[in-house]
Amino acid sequence: MPLRLYNTLSRREEEFVPLRPPQVGMYLCGVTVYDRCHVGHARAAVTFDVVYRYLTYKGYQVHFVRNFTDVDDKIIDRARQRGVSSEQVAEENIQAFYEDMGPLNLKPPAEEPRATKHIAEMIALIEKLIEKGVAYASQGDVFYAVEKFPGYGKLSGKSLEDLQVGARIDINEIKKNPMDFALWKAAKPGEPSWDSPWGKGRPGWHIECSAMSMKYLSESFDLHGGGNDLIFPHHENEIAQSEGATGHPFAKYWMHNGFVQLNKQKMSKSTGNFFTLKEVLSQYHPQVLRAFFLETHYAKPIDFAEEYVRETESGLRKLCETIQACERILEKECPGTGGPADPTGEEKGVLAKIEAFKGEFEEAMDKDFNTAGALGRAHALRAAVNGYFFAHDFACTPVSCRIARGFLKSVGPLREVLGILQQPAGEFLSELAARVASKAKITEAEINAFIEKRNQARKEKNFPEADRIRAELLVHGVEIKDGPKGTEWKWKG
């Protein structure tokens, strides 16, 4: 089936048809590097990494561009507070971006332009806007005249009239209209600046993305992404200045991811209601955090809470345990080299589910990149496979080997498209266990002592006491399992 996505511009789901197939031009608004990334930034990065991966999986040749905003009021303010240069603040936080985002397994974009490296392109674009009569200079600043662009508000759904009513007109206003936005800002003492036809100054925020996307993609390209908070004014202004300069449609499709919420409020550095990505990754495995984002449709908000992340962790652990079980079955010498007998009805059912998984995975992803649905299919398949193995004592038979091989092949798209399950299953499970063990308030000697007491209680048929000890160990993050070789335990990941 064809890929369909929700287009913010048209406010409806549309079939994805690139302008110049099989090439796809894709631009993502990156971070403003005045501080370390928070979890909301990570969600946007993971969301569009999956879009990039799935388009590539579908056979498109994707030219993906993600920028850094490295000149901005916030960067200047932070530099002033620290008594260092804006360049130092920006460079430190670009390096922190790579350090923090690296564990999330993001595919590198084709281009990662920085605003300060594209001042010439911005000046040329501003000059073109002035020539077209949709921008004007005023006391060293340059503004975009929103009334000159008839389509203003088409992305956000905001009318210019309503925006003007709510606008605050400053004293000594140098704009013709309070809604006009800055393309170029006159230099102020102590701020970074560049020469321009209007005097020394620096670019406004919005102009950088128009200049860089058109340089590395074209005047019209396929897909523009970002967080919901960028729809207005940033993306609205990008459309106005880009189409005002070229007369051509800017981006054909617009995608926006939902917020990450903490205490039911959007995570935001400006309010202090956020966790840095570095803090979160000290608590959770990066593959767990990536999967957590993908268990909710990209356009919906996510509540970031311990219990929800732990649920994701449990699901990922179960997937890896089943992968590990498949690997162990295949390590044995399967009997019946001449071919298996006809599978039973139960076995046919499991094999049919394996056969159907790839199509079901793609069906979910083709419905507006529904990663939650794709993961749901994967968990359902895992449950069926694991249930079969468990019912047959994880025996190595010709059919179990077929099931094991089929399941291991099925999880390929989870790695390739969703970017999870990147480590060997055993290694991942060991890391989860090590994280639990490092925080545990119980020693291995104490665990073994608990197990000895529980075994004695079971011998005495004191099952309530045995159950109490099992529950107490679980509180400490320890799972126990009774088997032919006695009671074994492991850290609960």
Short mmCIF file of C-alpha atoms in Angstrom, two decimals:
data_model
loop_
_atom_site.label_atom_id
_atom_site.label_comp_id
_atom_site.label_asym_id
_atom_site.label_seq_id
_atom_site.Cartn_x
_atom_site.Cartn_y
_atom_site.Cartn_z
CA MET A 1 0.00 0.00 0.00
CA PRO A 2 1.18 3.59 -0.53
CA LEU A 3 2.64 5.64 2.29
CA ARG A 4 0.24 8.23 3.67
CA LEU A 5 1.08 11.01 6.12
CA TYR A 6 -0.73 13.81 7.89
CA ASN A 7 0.17 17.12 6.27
CA THR A 8 -0.09 20.06 8.68
CA LEU A 9 -0.42 22.38 5.68
CA SER A 10 -3.55 20.73 4.27
CA ARG A 11 -4.82 19.47 7.66
CA ARG A 12 -5.48 16.04 6.24
CA GLU A 13 -3.78 12.74 5.53
CA GLU A 14 -2.28 12.54 2.04
CA GLU A 15 -0.48 9.99 -0.08
CA PHE A 16 3.24 10.72 -0.12
CA VAL A 17 4.27 11.55 -3.69
CA PRO A 18 7.75 13.12 -3.95
CA LEU A 19 8.38 16.02 -6.31
CA ARG A 20 11.28 14.24 -8.04
CA PRO A 21 11.09 10.52 -7.26
CA PRO A 22 13.04 8.56 -6.20
CA GLN A 23 14.82 11.57 -4.65
CA VAL A 24 13.33 13.03 -1.46
CA GLY A 25 14.39 16.33 0.08
CA MET A 26 13.82 16.45 3.85
CA TYR A 27 14.60 19.28 6.28
CA LEU A 28 14.33 19.22 10.08
CA CYS A 29 14.66 22.30 12.26
CA GLY A 30 17.42 21.43 14.71
CA VAL A 31 18.25 22.78 18.15
CA THR A 32 19.26 26.25 19.30
CA VAL A 33 22.54 25.52 21.01
CA TYR A 34 22.45 27.63 24.15
CA ASP A 35 22.14 24.66 26.55
CA ARG A 36 22.13 20.86 26.62
CA CYS A 37 19.30 19.01 24.90
CA HIS A 38 16.23 18.00 26.87
CA VAL A 39 13.94 15.01 26.34
CA GLY A 40 11.65 16.97 24.02
CA HIS A 41 14.55 17.57 21.64
CA ALA A 42 15.32 13.84 21.74
CA ARG A 43 11.77 12.95 20.75
CA ALA A 44 11.90 15.21 17.68
CA ALA A 45 15.28 13.76 16.68
CA VAL A 46 14.08 10.15 17.04
CA THR A 47 10.77 10.86 15.28
CA PHE A 48 12.38 12.22 12.14
CA ASP A 49 15.21 9.70 12.26
CA VAL A 50 12.52 7.02 11.86
CA VAL A 51 10.91 8.99 9.01
CA TYR A 52 14.34 9.18 7.35
CA ARG A 53 14.92 5.45 7.90
CA TYR A 54 11.50 4.36 6.64
CA LEU A 55 11.66 6.46 3.50
CA THR A 56 15.06 4.89 2.80
CA TYR A 57 13.60 1.44 3.56
CA LYS A 58 10.87 2.17 0.98
CA GLY A 59 13.54 2.73 -1.66
CA TYR A 60 13.73 6.53 -1.74
CA GLN A 61 17.03 8.37 -1.98
CA VAL A 62 16.67 10.77 0.92
CA HIS A 63 18.70 13.97 1.22
CA PHE A 64 18.19 14.77 4.91
CA VAL A 65 19.23 18.17 6.30
CA ARG A 66 19.15 19.07 10.02
CA ASN A 67 20.52 22.45 11.10
CA PHE A 68 22.04 24.03 14.19
CA THR A 69 20.92 27.52 15.23
CA ASP A 70 24.19 28.91 16.58
CA VAL A 71 23.37 32.64 16.71
CA ASP A 72 20.34 33.71 18.71
CA ASP A 73 19.21 35.94 21.59
CA LYS A 74 19.32 33.00 24.02
CA ILE A 75 22.88 32.11 23.05
CA ILE A 76 23.95 35.75 23.46
CA ASP A 77 22.25 35.98 26.85
CA ARG A 78 23.88 32.76 28.06
CA ALA A 79 27.30 33.94 26.88
CA ARG A 80 26.83 37.24 28.71
CA GLN A 81 25.84 35.41 31.92
CA ARG A 82 28.94 33.22 31.74
CA GLY A 83 31.30 35.95 30.58
CA VAL A 84 32.35 34.02 27.46
CA SER A 85 31.82 34.45 23.74
CA SER A 86 28.68 33.35 21.91
CA GLU A 87 30.88 31.17 19.72
CA GLN A 88 32.13 29.28 22.78
CA VAL A 89 28.61 28.66 24.10
CA ALA A 90 27.45 27.42 20.71
CA GLU A 91 30.44 25.16 20.12
CA GLU A 92 30.23 23.59 23.58
CA ASN A 93 26.56 22.77 23.12
CA ILE A 94 26.99 21.41 19.61
CA GLN A 95 29.53 18.97 21.02
CA ALA A 96 27.13 18.22 23.90
CA PHE A 97 24.42 17.50 21.31
CA TYR A 98 26.55 14.77 19.74
CA GLU A 99 27.49 13.41 23.16
CA ASP A 100 23.87 13.28 24.37
CA MET A 101 22.17 12.19 21.14
CA GLY A 102 24.85 9.66 20.17
CA PRO A 103 23.48 6.80 22.31
CA LEU A 104 20.04 7.14 20.65
CA ASN A 105 21.37 5.65 17.39
CA LEU A 106 20.44 8.50 15.04
CA LYS A 107 21.51 8.12 11.41
CA PRO A 108 23.71 11.09 10.43
CA PRO A 109 21.97 13.57 8.10
CA ALA A 110 23.50 14.35 4.73
CA GLU A 111 24.01 17.95 5.89
CA GLU A 112 24.21 19.63 9.30
CA PRO A 113 24.54 23.33 8.43
CA ARG A 114 25.20 26.00 11.04
CA ALA A 115 23.49 29.37 10.74
CA THR A 116 26.72 31.35 11.19
CA LYS A 117 28.26 29.60 8.18
CA HIS A 118 25.45 30.79 5.90
CA ILE A 119 25.24 34.53 6.53
CA ALA A 120 25.96 35.30 2.86
CA GLU A 121 23.04 33.15 1.73
CA MET A 122 20.74 34.87 4.21
CA ILE A 123 21.80 38.35 3.11
CA ALA A 124 21.20 37.41 -0.55
CA LEU A 125 17.73 36.10 0.31
CA ILE A 126 16.87 39.26 2.27
CA GLU A 127 18.02 41.42 -0.65
CA LYS A 128 15.74 39.44 -2.94
CA LEU A 129 12.79 39.97 -0.58
CA ILE A 130 13.42 43.73 -0.57
CA GLU A 131 13.59 43.72 -4.37
CA LYS A 132 10.26 41.86 -4.47
CA GLY A 133 8.70 44.55 -2.25
CA VAL A 134 7.82 42.18 0.61
CA ALA A 135 10.54 43.37 3.00
CA TYR A 136 11.85 46.78 4.07
CA ALA A 137 14.81 48.27 5.95
CA SER A 138 14.24 50.42 9.01
CA GLN A 139 17.03 51.97 11.12
CA GLY A 140 19.48 49.15 10.41
CA ASP A 141 16.89 46.39 10.82
CA VAL A 142 15.06 44.62 8.01
CA PHE A 143 11.50 43.37 8.41
CA TYR A 144 9.23 41.12 6.42
CA ALA A 145 5.91 42.84 5.58
CA VAL A 146 3.38 40.13 6.38
CA GLU A 147 0.51 42.02 4.73
CA LYS A 148 2.33 41.65 1.39
CA PHE A 149 2.02 37.85 1.55
CA PRO A 150 -1.60 36.78 0.94
CA GLY A 151 -1.04 33.25 2.21
CA TYR A 152 0.16 34.28 5.67
CA GLY A 153 -1.41 31.97 8.26
CA LYS A 154 -2.09 29.03 5.93
CA LEU A 155 0.07 26.61 7.94
CA SER A 156 -1.05 27.58 11.45
CA GLY A 157 -4.63 28.46 10.58
CA LYS A 158 -4.20 31.86 12.23
CA SER A 159 -5.69 34.89 10.49
CA LEU A 160 -3.62 38.04 10.19
CA GLU A 161 -6.53 40.10 11.45
CA ASP A 162 -6.80 38.12 14.68
CA LEU A 163 -3.03 38.25 15.19
CA GLN A 164 -3.00 42.02 14.73
CA VAL A 165 -5.77 42.49 17.29
CA GLY A 166 -3.74 40.58 19.88
CA ALA A 167 -0.40 42.18 19.04
CA ARG A 168 1.31 44.60 21.39
CA ILE A 169 2.61 47.76 19.74
CA ASP A 170 5.84 48.86 21.41
CA ILE A 171 6.77 52.47 22.09
CA ASN A 172 9.21 53.78 19.43
CA GLU A 173 7.96 51.09 17.09
CA ILE A 174 10.11 50.88 13.96
CA LYS A 175 7.92 48.32 12.18
CA LYS A 176 5.14 49.28 9.78
CA ASN A 177 2.95 46.53 11.20
CA PRO A 178 3.28 44.97 14.67
CA MET A 179 3.16 41.51 13.06
CA ASP A 180 6.12 42.17 10.74
CA PHE A 181 9.05 39.98 11.75
CA ALA A 182 12.79 40.59 11.70
CA LEU A 183 14.94 39.29 8.89
CA TRP A 184 18.03 41.24 10.00
CA LYS A 185 18.81 42.88 13.35
CA ALA A 186 21.07 45.91 13.71
CA ALA A 187 24.19 45.27 15.77
CA LYS A 188 24.19 45.98 19.50
CA PRO A 189 27.27 46.42 21.69
CA GLY A 190 28.85 43.13 22.69
CA GLU A 191 26.83 41.01 20.25
CA PRO A 192 28.19 39.02 17.30
CA SER A 193 27.66 40.86 14.02
CA TRP A 194 28.41 40.71 10.31
CA ASP A 195 28.65 43.32 7.57
CA SER A 196 25.56 43.77 5.43
CA PRO A 197 24.03 46.33 3.01
CA TRP A 198 22.08 47.67 6.02
CA GLY A 199 25.06 47.97 8.33
CA LYS A 200 26.53 45.59 10.86
CA GLY A 201 24.06 43.16 12.37
CA ARG A 202 22.94 39.56 12.57
CA PRO A 203 20.13 37.49 11.04
CA GLY A 204 16.72 36.97 12.56
CA TRP A 205 15.81 33.44 13.56
CA HIS A 206 13.43 32.50 10.74
CA ILE A 207 15.55 33.48 7.73
CA GLU A 208 18.26 30.93 8.46
CA CYS A 209 16.09 27.86 7.77
CA SER A 210 14.78 29.28 4.50
CA ALA A 211 18.30 30.06 3.29
CA MET A 212 19.82 26.75 4.35
CA SER A 213 16.99 24.48 3.19
CA MET A 214 16.91 26.12 -0.24
CA LYS A 215 20.71 25.88 -0.54
CA TYR A 216 20.95 22.17 0.24
CA LEU A 217 17.61 21.02 -1.18
CA SER A 218 15.91 23.43 -3.59
CA GLU A 219 13.37 26.25 -3.70
CA SER A 220 10.68 23.55 -3.47
CA PHE A 221 11.31 20.30 -1.62
CA ASP A 222 9.32 17.42 -0.21
CA LEU A 223 9.20 17.30 3.57
CA HIS A 224 9.76 19.80 6.38
CA GLY A 225 9.62 18.66 10.00
CA GLY A 226 9.78 19.98 13.53
CA GLY A 227 7.99 20.14 16.85
CA ASN A 228 4.45 21.47 17.26
CA ASP A 229 5.81 24.58 18.91
CA LEU A 230 7.48 25.59 15.63
CA ILE A 231 4.29 25.76 13.56
CA PHE A 232 3.82 29.40 14.56
CA PRO A 233 5.62 31.64 14.15
CA HIS A 234 8.77 29.90 12.87
CA HIS A 235 7.41 27.66 10.14
CA GLU A 236 4.71 30.13 9.19
CA ASN A 237 7.39 32.75 8.68
CA GLU A 238 9.61 30.33 6.77
CA ILE A 239 6.81 29.82 4.25
CA ALA A 240 6.16 33.55 3.93
CA GLN A 241 9.77 34.54 3.31
CA SER A 242 10.61 31.55 1.08
CA GLU A 243 7.54 31.77 -1.15
CA GLY A 244 7.70 35.57 -1.05
CA ALA A 245 11.17 35.36 -2.57
CA THR A 246 10.68 32.56 -5.13
CA GLY A 247 6.98 32.63 -5.99
CA HIS A 248 7.01 28.82 -5.74
CA PRO A 249 5.60 26.47 -3.08
CA PHE A 250 8.18 25.89 -0.33
CA ALA A 251 7.75 22.45 1.31
CA LYS A 252 5.08 20.10 -0.04
CA TYR A 253 4.50 18.21 3.22
CA TRP A 254 4.79 19.49 6.79
CA MET A 255 5.09 17.09 9.74
CA HIS A 256 5.08 18.08 13.41
CA ASN A 257 5.70 15.89 16.44
CA GLY A 258 3.81 16.27 19.72
CA PHE A 259 5.26 17.55 22.97
CA VAL A 260 6.86 15.56 25.75
CA GLN A 261 4.98 16.49 28.90
CA LEU A 262 6.12 16.49 32.50
CA ASN A 263 3.36 16.86 35.08
CA LYS A 264 0.93 17.36 32.16
CA GLN A 265 2.85 20.43 30.95
CA LYS A 266 5.10 20.75 27.91
CA MET A 267 8.78 20.28 28.68
CA SER A 268 10.46 23.65 28.20
CA LYS A 269 13.76 25.18 29.23
CA SER A 270 12.09 28.58 29.60
CA THR A 271 9.82 27.28 32.39
CA GLY A 272 12.35 24.95 34.01
CA ASN A 273 9.89 22.08 33.50
CA PHE A 274 12.30 19.65 31.86
CA PHE A 275 14.88 16.90 32.24
CA THR A 276 18.07 17.10 30.22
CA LEU A 277 18.73 14.14 27.97
CA LYS A 278 21.97 13.51 29.85
CA GLU A 279 20.03 13.17 33.12
CA VAL A 280 17.49 10.80 31.62
CA LEU A 281 20.10 8.56 30.01
CA SER A 282 21.78 8.17 33.38
CA GLN A 283 18.53 6.52 34.54
CA TYR A 284 17.39 4.59 31.47
CA HIS A 285 19.07 2.59 28.73
CA PRO A 286 19.13 4.67 25.49
CA GLN A 287 17.41 1.90 23.52
CA VAL A 288 14.60 1.93 26.09
CA LEU A 289 14.18 5.69 25.75
CA ARG A 290 14.11 5.42 21.96
CA ALA A 291 11.47 2.67 22.11
CA PHE A 292 9.48 4.73 24.64
CA PHE A 293 9.14 7.57 22.13
CA LEU A 294 8.04 5.14 19.43
CA GLU A 295 5.30 3.51 21.50
CA THR A 296 3.21 6.65 21.03
CA HIS A 297 2.24 8.05 17.62
CA TYR A 298 4.63 10.88 16.79
CA ALA A 299 1.89 13.52 16.56
CA LYS A 300 0.47 12.84 20.04
CA PRO A 301 1.84 14.20 23.33
CA ILE A 302 3.78 11.85 25.61
CA ASP A 303 3.64 11.89 29.40
CA PHE A 304 7.15 11.26 30.63
CA ALA A 305 6.78 9.18 33.80
CA GLU A 306 8.82 6.46 35.47
CA GLU A 307 6.07 3.84 35.23
CA TYR A 308 5.58 4.34 31.49
CA VAL A 309 9.29 4.12 30.69
CA ARG A 310 9.59 0.98 32.83
CA GLU A 311 6.71 -0.59 30.87
CA THR A 312 8.66 0.04 27.68
CA GLU A 313 11.76 -1.43 29.29
CA SER A 314 9.84 -4.58 30.22
CA GLY A 315 8.55 -5.00 26.67
CA LEU A 316 11.99 -4.54 25.16
CA ARG A 317 13.45 -6.99 27.66
CA LYS A 318 10.86 -9.60 26.64
CA LEU A 319 11.70 -9.11 22.97
CA CYS A 320 15.38 -9.65 23.72
CA GLU A 321 14.68 -12.71 25.87
CA THR A 322 12.78 -14.27 22.96
CA ILE A 323 15.60 -13.38 20.56
CA GLN A 324 18.02 -15.01 22.99
CA ALA A 325 15.81 -18.12 23.19
CA CYS A 326 15.80 -18.37 19.38
CA GLU A 327 19.58 -18.07 19.29
CA ARG A 328 20.00 -20.79 21.91
CA ILE A 329 17.69 -23.15 20.02
CA LEU A 330 19.63 -22.61 16.81
CA GLU A 331 22.94 -23.19 18.60
CA LYS A 332 21.86 -26.79 19.16
CA GLU A 333 21.97 -29.45 16.45
CA CYS A 334 18.42 -29.64 15.16
CA PRO A 335 17.24 -33.18 14.43
CA GLY A 336 15.58 -34.23 11.20
CA THR A 337 17.98 -32.87 8.60
CA GLY A 338 15.85 -34.48 5.92
CA GLY A 339 13.09 -31.97 6.66
CA PRO A 340 10.41 -31.66 9.32
CA ALA A 341 7.19 -33.58 9.45
CA ASP A 342 4.05 -31.65 8.63
CA PRO A 343 3.62 -28.91 11.26
CA THR A 344 0.69 -29.22 13.59
CA GLY A 345 -2.14 -26.72 13.50
CA GLU A 346 -0.53 -24.81 16.39
CA GLU A 347 2.80 -24.67 14.58
CA LYS A 348 1.19 -23.59 11.32
CA GLY A 349 -0.46 -20.73 13.19
CA VAL A 350 2.85 -19.47 14.57
CA LEU A 351 4.61 -19.81 11.20
CA ALA A 352 1.76 -17.94 9.50
CA LYS A 353 2.11 -15.07 11.97
CA ILE A 354 5.84 -14.89 11.24
CA GLU A 355 5.15 -14.88 7.49
CA ALA A 356 2.58 -12.09 7.87
CA PHE A 357 4.65 -9.84 10.11
CA LYS A 358 6.61 -7.91 7.46
CA GLY A 359 3.42 -6.91 5.67
CA GLU A 360 1.73 -5.94 8.94
CA PHE A 361 4.74 -3.89 9.99
CA GLU A 362 4.76 -1.99 6.69
CA GLU A 363 0.98 -1.54 6.80
CA ALA A 364 1.30 0.19 10.17
CA MET A 365 4.20 2.36 9.05
CA ASP A 366 2.42 3.33 5.84
CA LYS A 367 -0.38 4.79 7.97
CA ASP A 368 1.37 8.03 8.89
CA PHE A 369 4.47 6.36 10.37
CA ASN A 370 2.47 4.50 13.03
CA THR A 371 5.41 3.18 15.05
CA ALA A 372 3.10 2.33 17.96
CA GLY A 373 1.13 -0.02 15.73
CA ALA A 374 4.30 -1.54 14.29
CA LEU A 375 5.67 -2.24 17.77
CA GLY A 376 2.32 -3.66 18.84
CA ARG A 377 2.52 -6.17 15.99
CA ALA A 378 6.07 -7.09 17.06
CA HIS A 379 5.02 -7.69 20.67
CA ALA A 380 2.08 -9.84 19.53
CA LEU A 381 4.39 -11.95 17.37
CA ARG A 382 6.87 -12.29 20.22
CA ALA A 383 4.12 -13.51 22.55
CA ALA A 384 3.06 -16.17 20.02
CA VAL A 385 6.62 -17.39 19.44
CA ASN A 386 7.55 -17.39 23.10
CA GLY A 387 4.30 -19.14 23.99
CA TYR A 388 5.10 -21.93 21.56
CA PHE A 389 8.64 -22.33 22.89
CA PHE A 390 7.44 -22.36 26.49
CA ALA A 391 4.74 -24.93 25.78
CA HIS A 392 7.39 -27.21 24.23
CA ASP A 393 10.07 -26.66 26.90
CA PHE A 394 12.23 -24.70 24.42
CA ALA A 395 13.09 -28.00 22.71
CA CYS A 396 15.16 -28.01 19.54
CA THR A 397 13.03 -29.55 16.79
CA PRO A 398 12.88 -28.93 13.03
CA VAL A 399 9.76 -26.79 13.49
CA SER A 400 11.14 -24.83 16.45
CA CYS A 401 14.23 -24.09 14.37
CA ARG A 402 12.04 -22.79 11.54
CA ILE A 403 10.16 -20.62 14.02
CA ALA A 404 13.40 -19.37 15.57
CA ARG A 405 14.93 -18.47 12.21
CA GLY A 406 11.70 -16.82 11.10
CA PHE A 407 11.42 -14.70 14.21
CA LEU A 408 15.04 -13.54 14.03
CA LYS A 409 14.45 -12.49 10.42
CA SER A 410 11.20 -10.74 11.37
CA VAL A 411 12.88 -8.40 13.86
CA GLY A 412 15.09 -7.03 11.06
CA PRO A 413 12.76 -4.05 10.35
CA LEU A 414 12.77 -3.18 14.06
CA ARG A 415 16.51 -2.67 13.77
CA GLU A 416 16.57 -1.12 10.31
CA VAL A 417 13.55 1.19 10.56
CA LEU A 418 12.83 1.75 14.25
CA GLY A 419 16.50 1.74 15.19
CA ILE A 420 16.05 -0.48 18.25
CA LEU A 421 17.53 -3.91 19.16
CA GLN A 422 20.93 -2.69 18.06
CA GLN A 423 22.93 -4.75 20.56
CA PRO A 424 23.17 -8.53 20.84
CA ALA A 425 20.23 -9.61 23.01
CA GLY A 426 22.39 -11.06 25.76
CA GLU A 427 24.50 -7.92 25.96
CA PHE A 428 21.42 -5.71 26.22
CA LEU A 429 19.90 -7.88 28.95
CA SER A 430 23.18 -7.87 30.86
CA GLU A 431 23.30 -4.07 30.70
CA LEU A 432 19.74 -3.80 32.02
CA ALA A 433 20.60 -6.17 34.84
CA ALA A 434 23.79 -4.25 35.64
CA ARG A 435 21.83 -0.99 35.87
CA VAL A 436 19.44 -2.59 38.36
CA ALA A 437 22.26 -4.19 40.31
CA SER A 438 24.15 -0.90 40.59
CA LYS A 439 21.15 0.65 42.33
CA ALA A 440 20.17 -2.39 44.38
CA LYS A 441 20.24 -2.26 48.16
CA ILE A 442 20.76 -5.99 48.47
CA THR A 443 23.88 -8.11 47.99
CA GLU A 444 24.23 -11.44 46.20
CA ALA A 445 24.93 -13.12 49.54
CA GLU A 446 21.67 -11.75 50.91
CA ILE A 447 19.80 -12.91 47.80
CA ASN A 448 21.16 -16.44 48.21
CA ALA A 449 20.20 -16.38 51.89
CA PHE A 450 16.63 -15.39 50.97
CA ILE A 451 16.47 -18.24 48.43
CA GLU A 452 17.71 -20.72 51.04
CA LYS A 453 15.01 -19.59 53.47
CA ARG A 454 12.39 -19.85 50.72
CA ASN A 455 13.51 -23.37 49.79
CA GLN A 456 13.22 -24.39 53.44
CA ALA A 457 9.73 -22.88 53.62
CA ARG A 458 8.71 -24.85 50.53
CA LYS A 459 10.05 -28.08 52.06
CA GLU A 460 7.93 -27.39 55.13
CA LYS A 461 4.96 -26.64 52.80
CA ASN A 462 4.83 -23.11 54.21
CA PHE A 463 3.81 -21.68 50.83
CA PRO A 464 2.58 -18.30 52.13
CA GLU A 465 6.09 -17.65 53.52
CA ALA A 466 7.68 -18.82 50.27
CA ASP A 467 5.46 -16.42 48.31
CA ARG A 468 6.30 -13.59 50.72
CA ILE A 469 10.03 -14.11 50.17
CA ARG A 470 9.54 -14.18 46.38
CA ALA A 471 7.62 -10.90 46.60
CA GLU A 472 10.27 -9.31 48.82
CA LEU A 473 13.02 -10.25 46.38
CA LEU A 474 10.98 -8.74 43.55
CA VAL A 475 10.82 -5.47 45.45
CA HIS A 476 14.63 -5.50 45.40
CA GLY A 477 14.60 -6.06 41.62
CA VAL A 478 15.34 -9.79 41.80
CA GLU A 479 13.37 -12.39 39.85
CA ILE A 480 13.55 -16.06 40.79
CA LYS A 481 12.62 -19.14 38.78
CA ASP A 482 12.27 -22.71 40.00
CA GLY A 483 13.50 -25.41 37.65
CA PRO A 484 15.01 -28.90 37.49
CA LYS A 485 18.39 -27.49 38.49
CA GLY A 486 16.97 -25.69 41.50
CA THR A 487 16.10 -22.03 42.01
CA GLU A 488 17.81 -19.52 39.74
CA TRP A 489 17.68 -15.73 40.03
CA LYS A 490 18.38 -12.69 37.92
CA TRP A 491 18.12 -8.94 38.17
CA LYS A 492 14.83 -7.71 36.76
CA GLY A 493 15.70 -5.31 33.92
#
